[in-house]
XYZ file of N, CA and C in Angstrom:
342
model
N -40.092 16.673 -5.474
C -38.717 16.357 -5.799
C -38.703 15.610 -7.141
N -37.849 16.042 -8.044
C -37.730 15.366 -9.332
C -36.887 14.101 -9.194
N -36.937 13.262 -10.205
C -36.133 12.030 -10.179
C -34.640 12.365 -10.197
N -34.266 13.431 -10.901
C -32.858 13.863 -10.887
C -32.448 14.332 -9.497
N -33.319 15.065 -8.805
C -33.022 15.498 -7.434
C -32.866 14.299 -6.507
N -33.758 13.318 -6.666
C -33.734 12.125 -5.824
C -32.388 11.407 -5.943
N -31.950 11.172 -7.177
C -30.708 10.426 -7.356
C -29.466 11.292 -7.138
N -29.570 12.591 -7.341
C -28.460 13.479 -6.976
C -28.231 13.394 -5.466
N -29.309 13.410 -4.685
C -29.207 13.268 -3.233
C -28.614 11.910 -2.844
N -29.082 10.863 -3.499
C -28.595 9.501 -3.225
C -27.080 9.417 -3.424
N -26.616 9.882 -4.573
C -25.180 9.789 -4.855
C -24.362 10.767 -4.024
N -24.969 11.880 -3.615
C -24.300 12.821 -2.722
C -24.054 12.188 -1.353
N -25.045 11.448 -0.849
C -24.865 10.740 0.429
C -23.716 9.732 0.342
N -23.663 9.009 -0.746
C -22.597 8.022 -0.931
C -21.244 8.727 -1.007
N -21.179 9.790 -1.789
C -19.918 10.510 -1.975
C -19.421 11.148 -0.683
N -20.351 11.647 0.130
C -19.960 12.325 1.368
C -19.548 11.344 2.458
N -19.938 10.093 2.295
C -19.624 9.095 3.313
C -20.654 9.024 4.417
N -21.735 9.781 4.294
C -22.794 9.790 5.298
C -23.746 8.624 5.024
N -23.240 7.420 5.212
C -23.960 6.228 4.784
C -25.056 5.788 5.745
N -25.126 6.379 6.935
C -26.225 6.035 7.840
C -27.562 6.478 7.259
N -27.550 7.595 6.546
C -28.787 8.103 5.955
C -29.204 7.347 4.702
N -28.314 6.560 4.138
C -28.646 5.843 2.904
C -29.749 4.808 3.146
N -29.801 4.276 4.350
C -30.817 3.268 4.652
C -32.237 3.851 4.565
N -32.375 5.160 4.789
C -33.688 5.792 4.703
C -34.178 5.894 3.262
N -33.287 5.821 2.306
C -33.646 5.893 0.891
C -34.136 4.542 0.385
N -33.743 3.473 1.077
C -34.118 2.119 0.664
C -35.431 1.678 1.305
N -36.151 0.871 0.586
C -37.403 0.292 1.068
C -37.140 -0.567 2.299
N -38.070 -0.558 3.222
C -37.945 -1.413 4.411
C -37.981 -2.888 4.020
N -38.542 -3.195 2.847
C -38.633 -4.570 2.369
C -37.424 -4.991 1.529
N -36.506 -4.060 1.262
C -35.353 -4.376 0.422
C -34.385 -5.287 1.163
N -34.010 -6.334 0.502
C -33.023 -7.262 1.059
C -31.604 -6.794 0.766
N -31.458 -5.681 0.055
C -30.158 -5.242 -0.424
C -29.578 -4.048 0.316
N -30.388 -3.335 1.111
C -29.908 -2.081 1.683
C -28.686 -2.265 2.585
N -28.646 -3.307 3.370
C -27.469 -3.556 4.212
C -26.238 -3.863 3.385
N -26.405 -4.635 2.334
C -25.279 -5.003 1.466
C -24.764 -3.783 0.706
N -25.681 -2.927 0.261
C -25.274 -1.721 -0.464
C -24.475 -0.806 0.455
N -24.971 -0.618 1.662
C -24.260 0.227 2.627
C -22.874 -0.340 2.898
N -22.784 -1.629 3.105
C -21.497 -2.273 3.375
C -20.552 -2.153 2.174
N -21.075 -2.316 0.979
C -20.260 -2.193 -0.230
C -19.642 -0.801 -0.334
N -20.450 0.236 -0.111
C -19.929 1.593 -0.209
C -19.006 1.932 0.961
N -19.256 1.382 2.136
C -18.336 1.594 3.260
C -16.966 1.017 2.941
N -16.950 -0.193 2.379
C -15.677 -0.830 2.007
C -14.974 -0.037 0.910
N -15.728 0.450 -0.065
C -15.149 1.232 -1.151
C -14.534 2.513 -0.605
N -15.237 3.171 0.315
C -14.741 4.434 0.862
C -13.518 4.238 1.743
N -13.325 3.041 2.311
C -12.116 2.770 3.085
C -10.890 2.679 2.184
N -11.101 2.284 0.940
C -9.997 2.108 -0.009
C -9.669 3.378 -0.779
N -10.663 4.241 -0.968
C -10.428 5.423 -1.789
C -11.463 6.505 -1.504
N -11.147 7.695 -1.926
C -12.103 8.802 -1.892
C -12.889 8.751 -3.189
N -14.208 8.876 -3.091
C -15.028 8.807 -4.293
C -15.965 10.007 -4.392
N -16.269 10.345 -5.612
C -17.285 11.346 -5.896
C -18.111 10.801 -7.050
N -19.404 10.668 -6.836
C -20.295 10.157 -7.866
C -21.185 11.298 -8.334
N -21.129 11.555 -9.623
C -21.914 12.621 -10.232
C -23.019 12.000 -11.083
N -24.251 12.395 -10.825
C -25.358 11.957 -11.659
C -25.329 12.746 -12.957
N -25.232 12.031 -14.077
C -25.277 12.684 -15.383
C -26.721 12.845 -15.851
N -27.536 11.800 -15.673
C -28.961 11.894 -15.967
C -29.692 10.697 -15.386
N -30.984 10.866 -15.239
C -31.863 9.791 -14.760
C -33.150 9.858 -15.564
N -33.598 8.702 -16.034
C -34.804 8.632 -16.858
C -35.757 7.589 -16.310
N -37.013 7.959 -16.222
C -38.047 7.011 -15.819
C -38.388 6.158 -17.029
N -38.235 4.841 -16.892
C -38.546 3.915 -17.981
C -39.968 3.385 -17.891
N -40.465 3.234 -16.650
C -41.826 2.732 -16.444
C -42.320 3.223 -15.093
N -43.646 3.444 -15.025
C -44.220 3.921 -13.772
C -45.647 3.422 -13.632
N -45.962 2.925 -12.441
C -47.332 2.648 -12.035
C -47.544 3.411 -10.729
N -48.677 3.236 -10.112
C -48.926 3.927 -8.841
C -47.966 3.489 -7.741
N -47.495 2.255 -7.808
C -46.682 1.695 -6.722
C -45.269 1.290 -7.133
N -44.918 1.431 -8.420
C -43.628 0.941 -8.922
C -43.039 1.938 -9.909
N -41.736 2.134 -9.790
C -41.026 3.058 -10.665
C -39.729 2.385 -11.106
N -39.468 2.391 -12.416
C -38.227 1.839 -12.954
C -37.438 3.008 -13.536
N -36.186 3.171 -13.068
C -35.354 4.303 -13.468
C -34.008 3.800 -13.957
N -33.561 4.377 -15.069
C -32.197 4.126 -15.538
C -31.416 5.412 -15.360
N -30.220 5.298 -14.807
C -29.399 6.494 -14.672
C -28.029 6.269 -15.296
N -27.359 7.381 -15.486
C -25.967 7.369 -15.940
C -25.189 8.194 -14.933
N -24.094 7.629 -14.449
C -23.267 8.326 -13.466
C -21.817 8.336 -13.920
N -21.076 9.273 -13.365
C -19.623 9.292 -13.523
C -19.029 9.175 -12.134
N -18.216 8.162 -11.939
C -17.546 7.931 -10.661
C -16.106 8.393 -10.798
N -15.702 9.284 -9.918
C -14.322 9.740 -9.833
C -13.763 9.229 -8.515
N -12.653 8.529 -8.591
C -12.045 7.976 -7.377
C -10.569 8.339 -7.327
N -10.089 8.551 -6.118
C -8.671 8.776 -5.870
C -8.196 7.628 -5.004
N -7.457 6.714 -5.620
C -6.955 5.545 -4.910
C -5.434 5.645 -4.848
N -4.947 6.015 -3.665
C -3.507 6.175 -3.448
C -2.867 7.096 -4.471
N -3.528 8.221 -4.754
C -2.991 9.201 -5.685
C -3.296 8.913 -7.144
N -3.859 7.771 -7.441
C -4.217 7.437 -8.818
C -5.675 7.821 -9.062
N -5.902 8.625 -10.090
C -7.251 9.070 -10.429
C -7.922 8.049 -11.346
N -9.122 7.653 -10.974
C -9.903 6.707 -11.760
C -11.227 7.379 -12.110
N -11.594 7.343 -13.373
C -12.872 7.884 -13.831
C -13.593 6.762 -14.565
N -14.833 6.508 -14.154
C -15.596 5.412 -14.735
C -17.041 5.844 -14.908
N -17.605 5.544 -16.069
C -19.024 5.792 -16.304
C -19.793 4.500 -16.127
N -20.937 4.602 -15.475
C -21.824 3.448 -15.288
C -23.244 3.852 -15.607
N -24.014 2.864 -16.007
C -25.459 3.016 -16.121
C -26.061 1.993 -15.166
N -27.072 2.436 -14.443
C -27.705 1.601 -13.428
C -29.201 1.543 -13.681
N -29.797 0.458 -13.258
C -31.238 0.289 -13.333
C -31.748 0.141 -11.907
N -32.689 1.003 -11.523
C -33.220 1.019 -10.162
C -34.715 0.703 -10.191
N -35.145 -0.109 -9.248
C -36.562 -0.358 -9.025
C -36.930 0.320 -7.712
N -37.919 1.207 -7.779
C -38.389 1.907 -6.589
C -39.829 1.502 -6.319
N -40.160 1.426 -5.040
C -41.526 1.113 -4.621
C -42.023 2.251 -3.741
N -43.332 2.382 -3.664
C -43.925 3.440 -2.858
C -44.209 2.907 -1.458
N -43.702 3.634 -0.453
C -43.950 3.328 0.957
C -44.363 4.619 1.645
N -45.524 4.619 2.238
C -46.026 5.802 2.958
C -45.918 7.054 2.086
N -46.349 6.919 0.841
C -46.363 8.016 -0.127
C -44.978 8.555 -0.491
N -43.926 7.770 -0.260
C -42.573 8.159 -0.652
C -41.958 7.049 -1.496
N -41.196 7.446 -2.512
C -40.488 6.467 -3.326
C -39.230 6.021 -2.592
N -39.051 4.699 -2.541
C -37.896 4.093 -1.883
C -37.253 3.088 -2.850
N -35.936 3.036 -2.864
C -35.237 2.079 -3.724
C -35.438 0.676 -3.170
N -35.871 -0.215 -4.025
C -35.979 -1.626 -3.631
C -34.722 -2.382 -4.036
N -34.264 -2.172 -5.274
C -33.022 -2.817 -5.714
C -32.440 -2.036 -6.881
N -31.149 -2.244 -7.095
C -30.416 -1.580 -8.175
C -29.416 -2.555 -8.761
N -29.174 -2.408 -10.051
C -28.145 -3.213 -10.716
C -27.354 -2.314 -11.665
N -26.079 -2.628 -11.809
C -25.246 -1.967 -12.808
C -25.495 -2.684 -14.122
N -25.799 -1.913 -15.150
C -26.066 -2.514 -16.458
C -24.740 -2.827 -17.160
N -24.687 -3.971 -17.839
C -23.490 -4.265 -18.640
C -23.314 -3.194 -19.711
N -22.087 -2.903 -20.068
C -21.798 -1.842 -21.037
C -22.595 -2.024 -22.324
N -22.681 -3.235 -22.833
C -23.373 -3.469 -24.101
C -24.893 -3.354 -23.972
N -25.422 -3.398 -22.748
C -26.868 -3.272 -22.528
C -27.280 -1.835 -22.219
N -26.327 -1.017 -21.879
C -26.621 0.356 -21.468
C -26.678 1.263 -22.687
N -27.876 1.595 -23.095
C -28.028 2.451 -24.281
C -28.414 3.851 -23.898
């Protein structure tokens, strides 16, 4: 699976609302997976969302650690109002049982996202 496939799947799960499976993408050691799931559940209660991965780039890689920057486009329908927003995110992935799992993610500030 390529890094683009990995994050396309991740954002597809979020967009579809199938958030029970999102926990399988996160590391068992991540302190953020419950909060991320809750954040997206709350967002989906307020609006319909579709997140499209524009690109994902590996910034650094070791045998056990992967740093990825992505660019996404979020389309939301909130009470008939269309919202389109671009974000860049930085993800840290760790290897667990020979699979890459997200440990943590942050949205990059606009001025830091190159």
